[in-house]
Amino acid sequence: MMRTLLTIALLACCLMPGTNRAEFTTPARMFDLGEHEVRYHLRGGKDAPVVIVLGGGPGFSSWNLEPIQRRLAELGYRAAIMDMLGVGENAAEVRGSPLDEWVAQVGGLHRELADDRPVVLVGHSWGALMAFVYTREAPDNVARLVLLNPVDPERKAMRTVVEQIDARRARERGERWDDEGAWAQDGGERSAEAHARHQIERNLPSYFLDYEQGRRYAERFDDSDFSAHLNVEGWRAYRDDPVDYATIREWAVPIDVIGCRQDLLMPTNLDALRANLSLEQVEVLDGCVHFPWEEVPRAFGEALGRVLPDPS
């Protein structure tokens, strides 16, 4: 179980200790969410239609989504990103179900930026699941879903991703990593966070076609960008109350997908989505695994422009 949960952590922007940590490059804005003052970051014109970008994990910071946010602003949208409660800039204590807290947080940002007008949700990896969960709670609040390298709501690709990651690492580093005991929490010197970082340091490069590029990317993250506890609890909460395809088909919400042909989760996730949903547009990019805005930024920017309608 611990092996599965910690490996699932790698399905989104991940971290490892580094000396060149990156941060948000725009000033933080704030909105009131009852017990919490939530920080978020905004780009784009004041009167432009709103897009909320939801990152992966769960339990990871969102500053690495800025290239997506900048491209959305170029396309004429008002794009917002934020760390979810319990992480990074919004590292408040999450007392209940993290999914419930995060749905309320997305709803609060929606009200702050768009009142009762529908918004576009762009979700990367786990963020696609977060977009589904929010839409289930408030389908009238969502104008469109754009899913980037999404996780299938039924999570079928999870059954093989561990083996694929291990095989990739073995090829690149000449390592063998099939000791189940190495994933156990021993309660000793290594905390849950340190244990997860240790695994991420070894695994994140497998999510890039260029293994060395993945290693350099990982150096930009540090401990404040990740909550191992919320990663586990977020997946557990989703597992206990997943969004099913029958529910998604009830929504009058267009759904688009941009993915990478070489993604470890492809083609299983895309095949499942196509088999169960009527997708508006699908863009499959070559030369990338899981982070297309980093690996093939030009092709990704062009695909995003083809998928999202001109807001003017």
Short mmCIF file of C-alpha atoms in Angstrom, two decimals:
data_model
loop_
_atom_site.label_atom_id
_atom_site.label_comp_id
_atom_site.label_asym_id
_atom_site.label_seq_id
_atom_site.Cartn_x
_atom_site.Cartn_y
_atom_site.Cartn_z
CA MET A 1 0.00 0.00 0.00
CA MET A 2 2.76 2.50 0.91
CA ARG A 3 4.59 1.66 -2.30
CA THR A 4 1.46 2.35 -4.34
CA LEU A 5 0.63 5.62 -2.58
CA LEU A 6 4.14 7.02 -2.77
CA THR A 7 4.51 6.06 -6.39
CA ILE A 8 1.19 7.74 -7.16
CA ALA A 9 2.81 10.88 -5.76
CA LEU A 10 4.94 10.97 -8.87
CA LEU A 11 2.00 11.55 -11.19
CA ALA A 12 2.35 15.27 -10.86
CA CYS A 13 4.95 17.90 -10.35
CA CYS A 14 7.27 16.45 -7.78
CA LEU A 15 10.15 17.53 -5.60
CA MET A 16 13.57 16.76 -4.39
CA PRO A 17 15.96 18.89 -2.35
CA GLY A 18 17.67 21.53 -4.42
CA THR A 19 19.69 24.72 -4.18
CA ASN A 20 18.01 26.54 -7.10
CA ARG A 21 14.47 26.55 -5.80
CA ALA A 22 11.98 28.39 -7.99
CA GLU A 23 9.02 30.37 -6.71
CA PHE A 24 6.00 32.29 -7.97
CA THR A 25 7.11 35.30 -10.01
CA THR A 26 3.96 37.40 -9.52
CA PRO A 27 2.75 39.01 -6.28
CA ALA A 28 0.34 36.97 -4.20
CA ARG A 29 -3.27 38.10 -3.97
CA MET A 30 -5.63 36.93 -1.24
CA PHE A 31 -9.24 35.97 -0.69
CA ASP A 32 -11.08 35.07 2.48
CA LEU A 33 -12.16 31.45 2.97
CA GLY A 34 -13.60 31.49 6.47
CA GLU A 35 -10.78 30.26 8.70
CA HIS A 36 -8.15 30.83 6.01
CA GLU A 37 -6.72 33.67 3.95
CA VAL A 38 -5.87 31.96 0.68
CA ARG A 39 -3.05 33.19 -1.55
CA TYR A 40 -3.31 32.96 -5.32
CA HIS A 41 -1.55 34.36 -8.40
CA LEU A 42 -3.18 35.98 -11.40
CA ARG A 43 -2.27 36.92 -14.97
CA GLY A 44 -4.40 38.41 -17.74
CA GLY A 45 -6.83 41.23 -18.35
CA LYS A 46 -9.40 42.20 -15.75
CA ASP A 47 -12.42 41.58 -17.98
CA ALA A 48 -11.11 38.41 -19.66
CA PRO A 49 -12.82 35.04 -19.08
CA VAL A 50 -11.40 33.21 -16.08
CA VAL A 51 -9.34 30.01 -16.16
CA ILE A 52 -8.31 28.21 -12.96
CA VAL A 53 -5.29 25.92 -13.40
CA LEU A 54 -5.14 22.93 -11.06
CA GLY A 55 -1.85 21.14 -10.56
CA GLY A 56 -0.86 17.62 -9.82
CA GLY A 57 0.00 15.59 -6.79
CA PRO A 58 -2.01 15.94 -4.70
CA GLY A 59 -0.04 17.78 -2.07
CA PHE A 60 2.35 19.69 -4.36
CA SER A 61 2.96 23.39 -4.88
CA SER A 62 1.77 25.06 -8.08
CA TRP A 63 4.43 27.62 -9.03
CA ASN A 64 5.63 25.27 -11.78
CA LEU A 65 2.33 25.87 -13.59
CA GLU A 66 3.35 29.44 -14.46
CA PRO A 67 4.26 28.58 -18.09
CA ILE A 68 0.68 27.35 -18.57
CA GLN A 69 -0.66 30.45 -16.85
CA ARG A 70 1.42 32.77 -19.07
CA ARG A 71 0.26 31.03 -22.23
CA LEU A 72 -3.38 31.32 -21.16
CA ALA A 73 -2.91 35.05 -20.57
CA GLU A 74 -1.39 35.37 -24.07
CA LEU A 75 -4.48 33.66 -25.45
CA GLY A 76 -6.72 36.29 -23.84
CA TYR A 77 -7.74 34.62 -20.59
CA ARG A 78 -7.44 35.67 -16.94
CA ALA A 79 -5.54 32.72 -15.49
CA ALA A 80 -5.18 31.87 -11.80
CA ILE A 81 -2.95 29.38 -10.00
CA MET A 82 -2.61 28.67 -6.28
CA ASP A 83 -1.18 26.20 -3.82
CA MET A 84 -3.87 24.03 -2.30
CA LEU A 85 -4.51 24.26 1.43
CA GLY A 86 -1.81 22.48 3.40
CA VAL A 87 0.98 23.18 0.90
CA GLY A 88 3.48 25.92 0.11
CA GLU A 89 2.03 29.43 0.37
CA ASN A 90 -1.23 28.04 1.76
CA ALA A 91 0.26 25.70 4.33
CA ALA A 92 -2.68 25.89 6.72
CA GLU A 93 -3.74 22.84 8.69
CA VAL A 94 -6.22 20.61 6.85
CA ARG A 95 -8.44 19.16 9.55
CA GLY A 96 -11.02 17.26 7.53
CA SER A 97 -11.04 15.55 4.16
CA PRO A 98 -8.53 17.32 1.91
CA LEU A 99 -10.86 16.91 -1.05
CA ASP A 100 -13.63 18.74 0.78
CA GLU A 101 -11.22 21.51 1.76
CA TRP A 102 -9.85 21.82 -1.76
CA VAL A 103 -13.29 21.87 -3.40
CA ALA A 104 -14.25 24.72 -1.06
CA GLN A 105 -10.98 26.49 -1.92
CA VAL A 106 -11.58 26.26 -5.69
CA GLY A 107 -15.10 27.49 -5.10
CA GLY A 108 -13.80 30.44 -3.11
CA LEU A 109 -11.38 31.42 -5.87
CA HIS A 110 -14.17 31.03 -8.42
CA ARG A 111 -16.37 33.46 -6.49
CA GLU A 112 -13.46 35.87 -6.02
CA LEU A 113 -12.71 36.09 -9.73
CA ALA A 114 -15.93 35.31 -11.58
CA ASP A 115 -18.86 35.63 -9.15
CA ASP A 116 -21.45 33.20 -10.54
CA ARG A 117 -20.08 33.08 -14.10
CA PRO A 118 -18.77 29.71 -15.32
CA VAL A 119 -14.99 29.31 -15.54
CA VAL A 120 -12.64 27.07 -17.49
CA LEU A 121 -10.73 24.50 -15.44
CA VAL A 122 -7.34 23.32 -16.70
CA GLY A 123 -6.15 20.29 -14.73
CA HIS A 124 -2.78 18.57 -15.03
CA SER A 125 -2.44 14.90 -13.95
CA TRP A 126 -4.07 14.65 -10.50
CA GLY A 127 -5.40 18.16 -11.20
CA ALA A 128 -7.71 16.57 -13.78
CA LEU A 129 -9.26 14.53 -10.97
CA MET A 130 -9.56 17.68 -8.87
CA ALA A 131 -11.34 19.35 -11.80
CA PHE A 132 -13.74 16.41 -12.03
CA VAL A 133 -14.45 16.54 -8.29
CA TYR A 134 -15.16 20.28 -8.35
CA THR A 135 -17.37 19.94 -11.43
CA ARG A 136 -19.33 17.15 -9.74
CA GLU A 137 -20.10 19.55 -6.88
CA ALA A 138 -20.97 22.52 -9.10
CA PRO A 139 -21.39 21.59 -12.80
CA ASP A 140 -23.03 24.93 -13.61
CA ASN A 141 -19.85 26.69 -12.47
CA VAL A 142 -17.70 25.09 -15.16
CA ALA A 143 -17.70 26.22 -18.80
CA ARG A 144 -15.05 23.81 -20.06
CA LEU A 145 -12.54 21.21 -18.86
CA VAL A 146 -9.07 21.04 -20.39
CA LEU A 147 -7.18 17.99 -19.12
CA LEU A 148 -3.40 17.80 -19.43
CA ASN A 149 -1.89 14.32 -19.18
CA PRO A 150 -4.93 13.40 -17.11
CA VAL A 151 -5.41 10.53 -14.72
CA ASP A 152 -8.31 8.31 -15.74
CA PRO A 153 -11.08 8.70 -13.12
CA GLU A 154 -11.10 4.90 -12.74
CA ARG A 155 -7.28 4.88 -12.35
CA LYS A 156 -6.65 1.81 -14.51
CA ALA A 157 -3.20 2.95 -15.60
CA MET A 158 -2.04 2.89 -11.99
CA ARG A 159 -1.83 -0.88 -12.17
CA THR A 160 1.25 -0.81 -14.40
CA VAL A 161 2.89 2.55 -13.78
CA VAL A 162 5.08 1.27 -10.92
CA GLU A 163 6.64 -1.35 -13.16
CA GLN A 164 7.17 1.18 -15.97
CA ILE A 165 8.89 3.65 -13.64
CA ASP A 166 11.15 0.96 -12.24
CA ALA A 167 12.10 -0.25 -15.71
CA ARG A 168 12.93 3.28 -16.90
CA ARG A 169 15.10 3.98 -13.87
CA ALA A 170 16.90 0.68 -14.27
CA ARG A 171 17.76 1.58 -17.87
CA GLU A 172 18.92 5.11 -17.08
CA ARG A 173 20.80 4.50 -13.83
CA GLY A 174 21.62 0.82 -13.93
CA GLU A 175 19.69 0.27 -10.73
CA ARG A 176 17.43 -2.51 -9.66
CA TRP A 177 14.61 -1.45 -7.38
CA ASP A 178 12.28 -4.29 -6.57
CA ASP A 179 12.66 -4.48 -2.81
CA GLU A 180 9.18 -4.00 -1.34
CA GLY A 181 10.70 -3.47 2.10
CA ALA A 182 12.47 -0.34 0.88
CA TRP A 183 9.08 1.38 0.68
CA ALA A 184 8.09 0.58 4.27
CA GLN A 185 7.97 3.34 6.87
CA ASP A 186 10.24 2.26 9.70
CA GLY A 187 9.33 5.10 12.07
CA GLY A 188 13.03 5.74 12.67
CA GLU A 189 15.34 8.40 11.33
CA ARG A 190 13.52 8.88 8.03
CA SER A 191 10.30 10.88 8.22
CA ALA A 192 7.45 10.32 5.78
CA GLU A 193 8.53 13.47 3.95
CA ALA A 194 12.18 12.41 3.75
CA HIS A 195 11.15 8.95 2.63
CA ALA A 196 8.98 10.38 -0.15
CA ARG A 197 11.74 12.78 -1.21
CA HIS A 198 14.15 9.87 -1.44
CA GLN A 199 11.82 8.06 -3.81
CA ILE A 200 11.02 11.17 -5.83
CA GLU A 201 14.69 11.95 -6.31
CA ARG A 202 15.05 8.58 -7.98
CA ASN A 203 11.78 8.62 -9.91
CA LEU A 204 10.95 12.11 -11.18
CA PRO A 205 13.41 11.97 -14.11
CA SER A 206 11.41 9.00 -15.44
CA TYR A 207 8.61 11.48 -16.21
CA PHE A 208 10.80 13.26 -18.79
CA LEU A 209 11.85 11.89 -22.15
CA ASP A 210 15.26 13.45 -21.48
CA TYR A 211 16.27 11.91 -18.16
CA GLU A 212 18.85 14.62 -17.44
CA GLN A 213 16.29 17.35 -18.05
CA GLY A 214 14.12 15.67 -15.45
CA ARG A 215 16.98 15.69 -12.96
CA ARG A 216 17.55 19.40 -13.50
CA TYR A 217 13.83 20.13 -13.19
CA ALA A 218 13.62 18.30 -9.89
CA GLU A 219 16.36 20.48 -8.41
CA ARG A 220 14.00 23.45 -8.48
CA PHE A 221 11.78 21.96 -5.74
CA ASP A 222 12.31 21.74 -2.00
CA ASP A 223 10.51 20.48 1.13
CA SER A 224 8.06 23.39 1.28
CA ASP A 225 6.62 22.34 -2.09
CA PHE A 226 5.29 19.01 -0.88
CA SER A 227 3.15 17.39 1.80
CA ALA A 228 3.56 13.62 1.87
CA HIS A 229 0.66 13.33 4.31
CA LEU A 230 -1.75 15.22 2.05
CA ASN A 231 -0.57 13.25 -0.95
CA VAL A 232 -1.61 10.02 0.72
CA GLU A 233 -4.79 11.46 2.23
CA GLY A 234 -5.86 13.09 -1.02
CA TRP A 235 -5.59 9.85 -2.96
CA ARG A 236 -7.33 7.98 -0.17
CA ALA A 237 -10.22 10.46 -0.17
CA TYR A 238 -10.59 10.17 -3.94
CA ARG A 239 -10.42 6.39 -3.81
CA ASP A 240 -13.27 6.41 -1.28
CA ASP A 241 -15.46 8.71 -3.41
CA PRO A 242 -14.34 8.65 -7.05
CA VAL A 243 -16.06 10.45 -9.91
CA ASP A 244 -17.62 7.88 -12.25
CA TYR A 245 -18.14 8.19 -15.97
CA ALA A 246 -21.93 8.06 -15.68
CA THR A 247 -21.80 11.24 -13.60
CA ILE A 248 -19.44 13.00 -16.00
CA ARG A 249 -21.73 12.20 -18.94
CA GLU A 250 -24.54 14.08 -17.19
CA TRP A 251 -22.66 17.37 -17.39
CA ALA A 252 -23.12 19.80 -20.27
CA VAL A 253 -19.40 20.60 -20.09
CA PRO A 254 -17.06 20.23 -23.09
CA ILE A 255 -13.90 18.24 -22.30
CA ASP A 256 -10.58 18.52 -24.15
CA VAL A 257 -7.37 16.56 -23.62
CA ILE A 258 -3.73 17.42 -24.30
CA GLY A 259 -1.33 14.58 -23.60
CA CYS A 260 2.12 13.23 -24.42
CA ARG A 261 2.52 10.16 -26.58
CA GLN A 262 5.41 8.88 -24.45
CA ASP A 263 3.64 9.40 -21.12
CA LEU A 264 3.87 6.45 -18.75
CA LEU A 265 0.10 6.72 -18.32
CA MET A 266 -0.61 6.62 -22.04
CA PRO A 267 -2.41 5.22 -23.86
CA THR A 268 -4.42 3.62 -21.03
CA ASN A 269 -5.83 6.86 -19.66
CA LEU A 270 -6.70 8.37 -23.03
CA ASP A 271 -8.24 5.12 -24.26
CA ALA A 272 -10.43 5.00 -21.15
CA LEU A 273 -11.54 8.61 -21.57
CA ARG A 274 -12.30 8.13 -25.27
CA ALA A 275 -14.24 4.94 -24.61
CA ASN A 276 -16.43 6.54 -21.98
CA LEU A 277 -16.79 10.21 -22.91
CA SER A 278 -17.41 12.37 -25.96
CA LEU A 279 -14.24 14.45 -26.03
CA GLU A 280 -14.28 17.74 -27.93
CA GLN A 281 -10.63 17.87 -28.99
CA VAL A 282 -7.63 15.65 -28.35
CA GLU A 283 -4.03 16.77 -28.91
CA VAL A 284 -1.29 14.14 -28.55
CA LEU A 285 2.21 15.61 -28.54
CA ASP A 286 5.46 13.85 -29.41
CA GLY A 287 8.73 14.28 -27.57
CA CYS A 288 7.36 14.55 -24.05
CA VAL A 289 6.36 12.30 -21.19
CA HIS A 290 4.42 14.12 -18.46
CA PHE A 291 5.39 17.81 -18.47
CA PRO A 292 4.77 19.08 -22.02
CA TRP A 293 5.12 22.77 -21.14
CA GLU A 294 8.69 22.01 -20.03
CA GLU A 295 9.64 19.37 -22.60
CA VAL A 296 8.00 20.72 -25.77
CA PRO A 297 6.90 24.26 -24.82
CA ARG A 298 6.25 25.52 -28.33
CA ALA A 299 4.15 22.52 -29.38
CA PHE A 300 2.29 22.64 -26.08
CA GLY A 301 1.53 26.35 -26.42
CA GLU A 302 0.22 25.82 -29.94
CA ALA A 303 -1.95 22.91 -28.83
CA LEU A 304 -3.42 24.94 -25.98
CA GLY A 305 -4.27 27.66 -28.49
CA ARG A 306 -6.06 25.15 -30.73
CA VAL A 307 -8.02 23.61 -27.87
CA LEU A 308 -9.29 26.75 -26.14
CA PRO A 309 -11.72 28.89 -28.11
CA ASP A 310 -10.84 32.52 -28.81
CA PRO A 311 -12.42 34.46 -25.94
CA SER A 312 -12.82 37.69 -27.92
#
